[in-house]
Amino acid sequence: MTPDRAATLISLCGLALAAGVLAAPGPVAAQEEPEVTEAGLARGEMFYQAHCGRCHGMLGQGGEGPSLARPTLPRAPDHESLVEVIRGGIPGTGMPGTRSNLVSDLEVDLIAAYVRTLAEDVVTEVAGDAERGQEVFASTGDCYSCHVVDGRGTGIGPELTGIGLRRGVDYLYASLRTPGSELPVSRRGILRGFRGYLPVRAVTREGRVITGMRVNEDAFTIQLRSISGRAVSLRKEDLVELEKQFDHSLMPAVEEMTEADIDDLVAFLADLGDGS
Ligand code: HEC
Ligand code: HEC
């Protein structure tokens, strides 16, 4: 540890003790789980709601991100790894890091301590039957026609392997009941920051109608993947119409399914972990 960093830590701890949020006296090594007072947990909760709640749910029940109200977090089994995940995010996923000029080390410690307490509270119970859900997925739902799970299926939709680690139960219900309402955002390539799955309808000069998912786009061309999985590249000057359907999803609504089917599907999806 550089003298600078040590000085920062010591002054931080001084501040923390003065504010009555850390119970342990003296400097706290970054790796060790600091003992946090009730007041500290209350502040941790506040920081959590400000920085994490919109994705993980205000009660940690999950949403765009997975539930954190679980006895063990696979990617953050202890304090040190939890702090690392909060700081650095999980690269290549929808889990962002926090910049140190926005959130201090002390705040990260308090958030981590608060997250640990979530496990004691809500554990989202899933109503359905996961095994039956898998059958619905393969039969009535015909979900493998657009989604890959553990190497099975084809993919115009996002891969669902491990979806249970990435999304909360409410989000899963919403993506089935009102497709497109909860949309994954692309983190890669030129679509970075745009909606990840944008349905497009194009009409050529000859009157051919092509619908599919936008894969790539520049000023002169647009590349689509059709529902059947075929890749198509179109020159914009050949098109008479190019409609980007921002509020539309290619994922069909599950109208013909019963509530029980949906419960079972969600139970199946929520169970999809790292495959082990
Ligand atoms: C923009 C949405 C978003 C925000 C904000 C966010 N997260 Fe996440 N988080 C995610 C997503 C999505 C994942 C799942 C990443 C993956 O595996 O695809 C995740 C994963 C995690 C994990 C790993 C859980 C496991 O299964 O081991 C932890 C822990 C976590 N987040 C904690 C936090 C904390 C604490 C905050 C606030 C400081 C936070 N997140 C802010 C979206 C978010
Ligand atoms: C015609 C193709 C198609 C079919 C069939 C389909 N989906 Fe989708 N699905 C998509 C697309 C495309 C998305 C991306 C988001 C959007 O456009 O709504 C998606 C998104 C999702 C998501 C959200 C994934 C995430 O990470 O945010 C879930 C969950 C999901 N589908 C489950 C299912 C289930 C369960 C079935 C079967 C009942 C199914 N899908 C059938 C195309 C399909």
PDB file of C-alpha atoms in Angstrom, residues 106-250:
ATOM      1  CA  LEU A 106     -16.026   3.862   2.982  1.00  0.00           C
ATOM      2  CA  GLU A 107     -19.328   3.993   1.121  1.00  0.00           C
ATOM      3  CA  VAL A 108     -18.406   0.811  -0.753  1.00  0.00           C
ATOM      4  CA  ASP A 109     -17.678  -0.920   2.564  1.00  0.00           C
ATOM      5  CA  LEU A 110     -21.028   0.208   3.952  1.00  0.00           C
ATOM      6  CA  ILE A 111     -22.895  -0.889   0.819  1.00  0.00           C
ATOM      7  CA  ALA A 112     -21.171  -4.283   0.992  1.00  0.00           C
ATOM      8  CA  ALA A 113     -22.056  -4.666   4.661  1.00  0.00           C
ATOM      9  CA  TYR A 114     -25.673  -3.776   3.912  1.00  0.00           C
ATOM     10  CA  VAL A 115     -25.820  -6.209   0.955  1.00  0.00           C
ATOM     11  CA  ARG A 116     -24.679  -8.977   3.312  1.00  0.00           C
ATOM     12  CA  THR A 117     -27.700  -8.316   5.530  1.00  0.00           C
ATOM     13  CA  LEU A 118     -30.082  -8.740   2.579  1.00  0.00           C
ATOM     14  CA  ALA A 119     -29.589 -12.492   2.696  1.00  0.00           C
ATOM     15  CA  GLU A 120     -31.238 -12.533   6.103  1.00  0.00           C
ATOM     16  CA  ASP A 121     -34.399 -10.876   4.806  1.00  0.00           C
ATOM     17  CA  VAL A 122     -36.259 -11.551   1.607  1.00  0.00           C
ATOM     18  CA  VAL A 123     -35.442 -14.608  -0.345  1.00  0.00           C
ATOM     19  CA  THR A 124     -37.641 -14.403  -3.410  1.00  0.00           C
ATOM     20  CA  GLU A 125     -39.710 -17.533  -3.485  1.00  0.00           C
ATOM     21  CA  VAL A 126     -40.587 -18.688  -6.952  1.00  0.00           C
ATOM     22  CA  ALA A 127     -44.072 -20.125  -7.233  1.00  0.00           C
ATOM     23  CA  GLY A 128     -43.627 -22.415 -10.210  1.00  0.00           C
ATOM     24  CA  ASP A 129     -42.170 -25.826 -10.844  1.00  0.00           C
ATOM     25  CA  ALA A 130     -38.837 -25.580 -12.663  1.00  0.00           C
ATOM     26  CA  GLU A 131     -38.971 -29.079 -14.147  1.00  0.00           C
ATOM     27  CA  ARG A 132     -42.365 -28.475 -15.685  1.00  0.00           C
ATOM     28  CA  GLY A 133     -41.099 -25.083 -16.822  1.00  0.00           C
ATOM     29  CA  GLN A 134     -38.405 -26.762 -18.860  1.00  0.00           C
ATOM     30  CA  GLU A 135     -41.064 -28.846 -20.622  1.00  0.00           C
ATOM     31  CA  VAL A 136     -43.155 -25.756 -21.374  1.00  0.00           C
ATOM     32  CA  PHE A 137     -40.001 -24.043 -22.652  1.00  0.00           C
ATOM     33  CA  ALA A 138     -39.410 -26.844 -25.145  1.00  0.00           C
ATOM     34  CA  SER A 139     -43.057 -27.525 -26.128  1.00  0.00           C
ATOM     35  CA  THR A 140     -45.891 -24.941 -25.813  1.00  0.00           C
ATOM     36  CA  GLY A 141     -43.501 -22.031 -25.471  1.00  0.00           C
ATOM     37  CA  ASP A 142     -41.304 -23.017 -28.402  1.00  0.00           C
ATOM     38  CA  CYS A 143     -38.635 -20.915 -26.748  1.00  0.00           C
ATOM     39  CA  TYR A 144     -35.696 -22.862 -28.178  1.00  0.00           C
ATOM     40  CA  SER A 145     -36.623 -21.499 -31.608  1.00  0.00           C
ATOM     41  CA  CYS A 146     -35.185 -18.113 -30.574  1.00  0.00           C
ATOM     42  CA  HIS A 147     -33.061 -18.767 -27.488  1.00  0.00           C
ATOM     43  CA  VAL A 148     -30.046 -20.914 -26.721  1.00  0.00           C
ATOM     44  CA  VAL A 149     -29.868 -22.599 -23.315  1.00  0.00           C
ATOM     45  CA  ASP A 150     -26.809 -24.719 -22.520  1.00  0.00           C
ATOM     46  CA  GLY A 151     -25.968 -25.229 -26.183  1.00  0.00           C
ATOM     47  CA  ARG A 152     -29.491 -26.214 -27.243  1.00  0.00           C
ATOM     48  CA  GLY A 153     -31.669 -24.031 -29.497  1.00  0.00           C
ATOM     49  CA  THR A 154     -30.949 -21.263 -31.992  1.00  0.00           C
ATOM     50  CA  GLY A 155     -30.534 -17.632 -31.326  1.00  0.00           C
ATOM     51  CA  ILE A 156     -32.170 -14.535 -32.664  1.00  0.00           C
ATOM     52  CA  GLY A 157     -32.964 -13.690 -29.046  1.00  0.00           C
ATOM     53  CA  PRO A 158     -30.372 -13.341 -26.288  1.00  0.00           C
ATOM     54  CA  GLU A 159     -28.781 -16.510 -24.930  1.00  0.00           C
ATOM     55  CA  LEU A 160     -30.560 -17.567 -21.744  1.00  0.00           C
ATOM     56  CA  THR A 161     -27.841 -19.814 -20.302  1.00  0.00           C
ATOM     57  CA  GLY A 162     -27.213 -18.538 -16.780  1.00  0.00           C
ATOM     58  CA  ILE A 163     -30.127 -16.041 -16.995  1.00  0.00           C
ATOM     59  CA  GLY A 164     -30.995 -16.816 -13.367  1.00  0.00           C
ATOM     60  CA  LEU A 165     -27.694 -15.234 -12.324  1.00  0.00           C
ATOM     61  CA  ARG A 166     -28.274 -12.139 -14.424  1.00  0.00           C
ATOM     62  CA  ARG A 167     -31.921 -11.208 -13.891  1.00  0.00           C
ATOM     63  CA  GLY A 168     -34.390 -11.037 -11.037  1.00  0.00           C
ATOM     64  CA  VAL A 169     -37.749 -12.789 -10.927  1.00  0.00           C
ATOM     65  CA  ASP A 170     -39.853  -9.648 -11.568  1.00  0.00           C
ATOM     66  CA  TYR A 171     -37.801  -8.884 -14.644  1.00  0.00           C
ATOM     67  CA  LEU A 172     -38.318 -12.429 -15.929  1.00  0.00           C
ATOM     68  CA  TYR A 173     -42.088 -12.142 -15.464  1.00  0.00           C
ATOM     69  CA  ALA A 174     -42.096  -8.781 -17.249  1.00  0.00           C
ATOM     70  CA  SER A 175     -40.045 -10.079 -20.173  1.00  0.00           C
ATOM     71  CA  LEU A 176     -42.597 -12.855 -20.687  1.00  0.00           C
ATOM     72  CA  ARG A 177     -45.789 -10.890 -20.075  1.00  0.00           C
ATOM     73  CA  THR A 178     -44.820  -7.676 -21.821  1.00  0.00           C
ATOM     74  CA  PRO A 179     -41.904  -8.468 -24.115  1.00  0.00           C
ATOM     75  CA  GLY A 180     -39.793  -5.436 -24.882  1.00  0.00           C
ATOM     76  CA  SER A 181     -40.672  -3.690 -21.623  1.00  0.00           C
ATOM     77  CA  GLU A 182     -37.432  -4.817 -20.059  1.00  0.00           C
ATOM     78  CA  LEU A 183     -34.773  -4.582 -22.679  1.00  0.00           C
ATOM     79  CA  PRO A 184     -31.188  -5.607 -22.371  1.00  0.00           C
ATOM     80  CA  VAL A 185     -28.890  -2.807 -23.467  1.00  0.00           C
ATOM     81  CA  SER A 186     -25.980  -3.626 -25.709  1.00  0.00           C
ATOM     82  CA  ARG A 187     -22.593  -3.063 -24.103  1.00  0.00           C
ATOM     83  CA  ARG A 188     -20.491  -3.844 -27.098  1.00  0.00           C
ATOM     84  CA  GLY A 189     -19.557  -2.546 -30.522  1.00  0.00           C
ATOM     85  CA  ILE A 190     -21.161   0.374 -32.264  1.00  0.00           C
ATOM     86  CA  LEU A 191     -24.534  -0.347 -30.705  1.00  0.00           C
ATOM     87  CA  ARG A 192     -23.050   0.365 -27.299  1.00  0.00           C
ATOM     88  CA  GLY A 193     -25.550   2.297 -25.266  1.00  0.00           C
ATOM     89  CA  PHE A 194     -28.344   1.716 -27.766  1.00  0.00           C
ATOM     90  CA  ARG A 195     -31.012  -0.837 -27.253  1.00  0.00           C
ATOM     91  CA  GLY A 196     -29.456  -4.232 -27.731  1.00  0.00           C
ATOM     92  CA  TYR A 197     -32.315  -5.846 -29.601  1.00  0.00           C
ATOM     93  CA  LEU A 198     -33.881  -3.488 -32.055  1.00  0.00           C
ATOM     94  CA  PRO A 199     -36.496  -4.932 -34.410  1.00  0.00           C
ATOM     95  CA  VAL A 200     -36.362  -3.354 -37.847  1.00  0.00           C
ATOM     96  CA  ARG A 201     -38.764  -3.433 -40.761  1.00  0.00           C
ATOM     97  CA  ALA A 202     -37.309  -2.576 -44.154  1.00  0.00           C
ATOM     98  CA  VAL A 203     -39.020  -2.300 -47.537  1.00  0.00           C
ATOM     99  CA  THR A 204     -36.921  -2.430 -50.721  1.00  0.00           C
ATOM    100  CA  ARG A 205     -37.637  -0.543 -53.970  1.00  0.00           C
ATOM    101  CA  GLU A 206     -38.994  -3.813 -55.377  1.00  0.00           C
ATOM    102  CA  GLY A 207     -41.494  -3.953 -52.520  1.00  0.00           C
ATOM    103  CA  ARG A 208     -39.835  -6.791 -50.630  1.00  0.00           C
ATOM    104  CA  VAL A 209     -40.502  -6.538 -46.870  1.00  0.00           C
ATOM    105  CA  ILE A 210     -37.737  -7.711 -44.563  1.00  0.00           C
ATOM    106  CA  THR A 211     -38.084  -7.841 -40.785  1.00  0.00           C
ATOM    107  CA  GLY A 212     -35.365  -8.786 -38.382  1.00  0.00           C
ATOM    108  CA  MET A 213     -33.084  -7.730 -35.618  1.00  0.00           C
ATOM    109  CA  ARG A 214     -30.566  -5.001 -36.224  1.00  0.00           C
ATOM    110  CA  VAL A 215     -27.079  -6.453 -35.901  1.00  0.00           C
ATOM    111  CA  ASN A 216     -25.055  -3.526 -37.167  1.00  0.00           C
ATOM    112  CA  GLU A 217     -25.566  -0.224 -38.921  1.00  0.00           C
ATOM    113  CA  ASP A 218     -23.597   2.593 -40.489  1.00  0.00           C
ATOM    114  CA  ALA A 219     -24.514   5.608 -42.609  1.00  0.00           C
ATOM    115  CA  PHE A 220     -24.934   3.575 -45.811  1.00  0.00           C
ATOM    116  CA  THR A 221     -25.865   0.028 -44.827  1.00  0.00           C
ATOM    117  CA  ILE A 222     -27.773  -1.903 -42.198  1.00  0.00           C
ATOM    118  CA  GLN A 223     -27.307  -5.562 -41.286  1.00  0.00           C
ATOM    119  CA  LEU A 224     -30.228  -7.585 -39.992  1.00  0.00           C
ATOM    120  CA  ARG A 225     -30.767 -11.069 -38.751  1.00  0.00           C
ATOM    121  CA  SER A 226     -34.116 -12.397 -39.905  1.00  0.00           C
ATOM    122  CA  ILE A 227     -36.329 -14.432 -37.575  1.00  0.00           C
ATOM    123  CA  SER A 228     -35.192 -17.585 -39.355  1.00  0.00           C
ATOM    124  CA  GLY A 229     -31.634 -16.679 -38.376  1.00  0.00           C
ATOM    125  CA  ARG A 230     -30.468 -15.586 -41.857  1.00  0.00           C
ATOM    126  CA  ALA A 231     -28.085 -12.614 -41.988  1.00  0.00           C
ATOM    127  CA  VAL A 232     -29.067  -9.881 -44.475  1.00  0.00           C
ATOM    128  CA  SER A 233     -27.121  -6.777 -45.440  1.00  0.00           C
ATOM    129  CA  LEU A 234     -29.087  -3.949 -47.037  1.00  0.00           C
ATOM    130  CA  ARG A 235     -27.923  -0.753 -48.718  1.00  0.00           C
ATOM    131  CA  LYS A 236     -29.969   2.134 -47.443  1.00  0.00           C
ATOM    132  CA  GLU A 237     -30.221   3.725 -50.906  1.00  0.00           C
ATOM    133  CA  ASP A 238     -32.076   0.588 -52.072  1.00  0.00           C
ATOM    134  CA  LEU A 239     -34.748   0.988 -49.409  1.00  0.00           C
ATOM    135  CA  VAL A 240     -37.947   2.991 -49.601  1.00  0.00           C
ATOM    136  CA  GLU A 241     -38.752   2.407 -45.945  1.00  0.00           C
ATOM    137  CA  LEU A 242     -36.671   1.684 -42.870  1.00  0.00           C
ATOM    138  CA  GLU A 243     -38.594   1.543 -39.643  1.00  0.00           C
ATOM    139  CA  LYS A 244     -36.874   1.002 -36.304  1.00  0.00           C
ATOM    140  CA  GLN A 245     -39.461  -0.400 -33.946  1.00  0.00           C
ATOM    141  CA  PHE A 246     -38.253   0.922 -30.635  1.00  0.00           C
ATOM    142  CA  ASP A 247     -41.380  -0.065 -28.737  1.00  0.00           C
ATOM    143  CA  HIS A 248     -41.800  -3.401 -30.438  1.00  0.00           C
ATOM    144  CA  SER A 249     -40.307  -6.753 -29.576  1.00  0.00           C
ATOM    145  CA  LEU A 250     -39.797  -9.744 -31.846  1.00  0.00           C
TER     146      LEU A 250
END
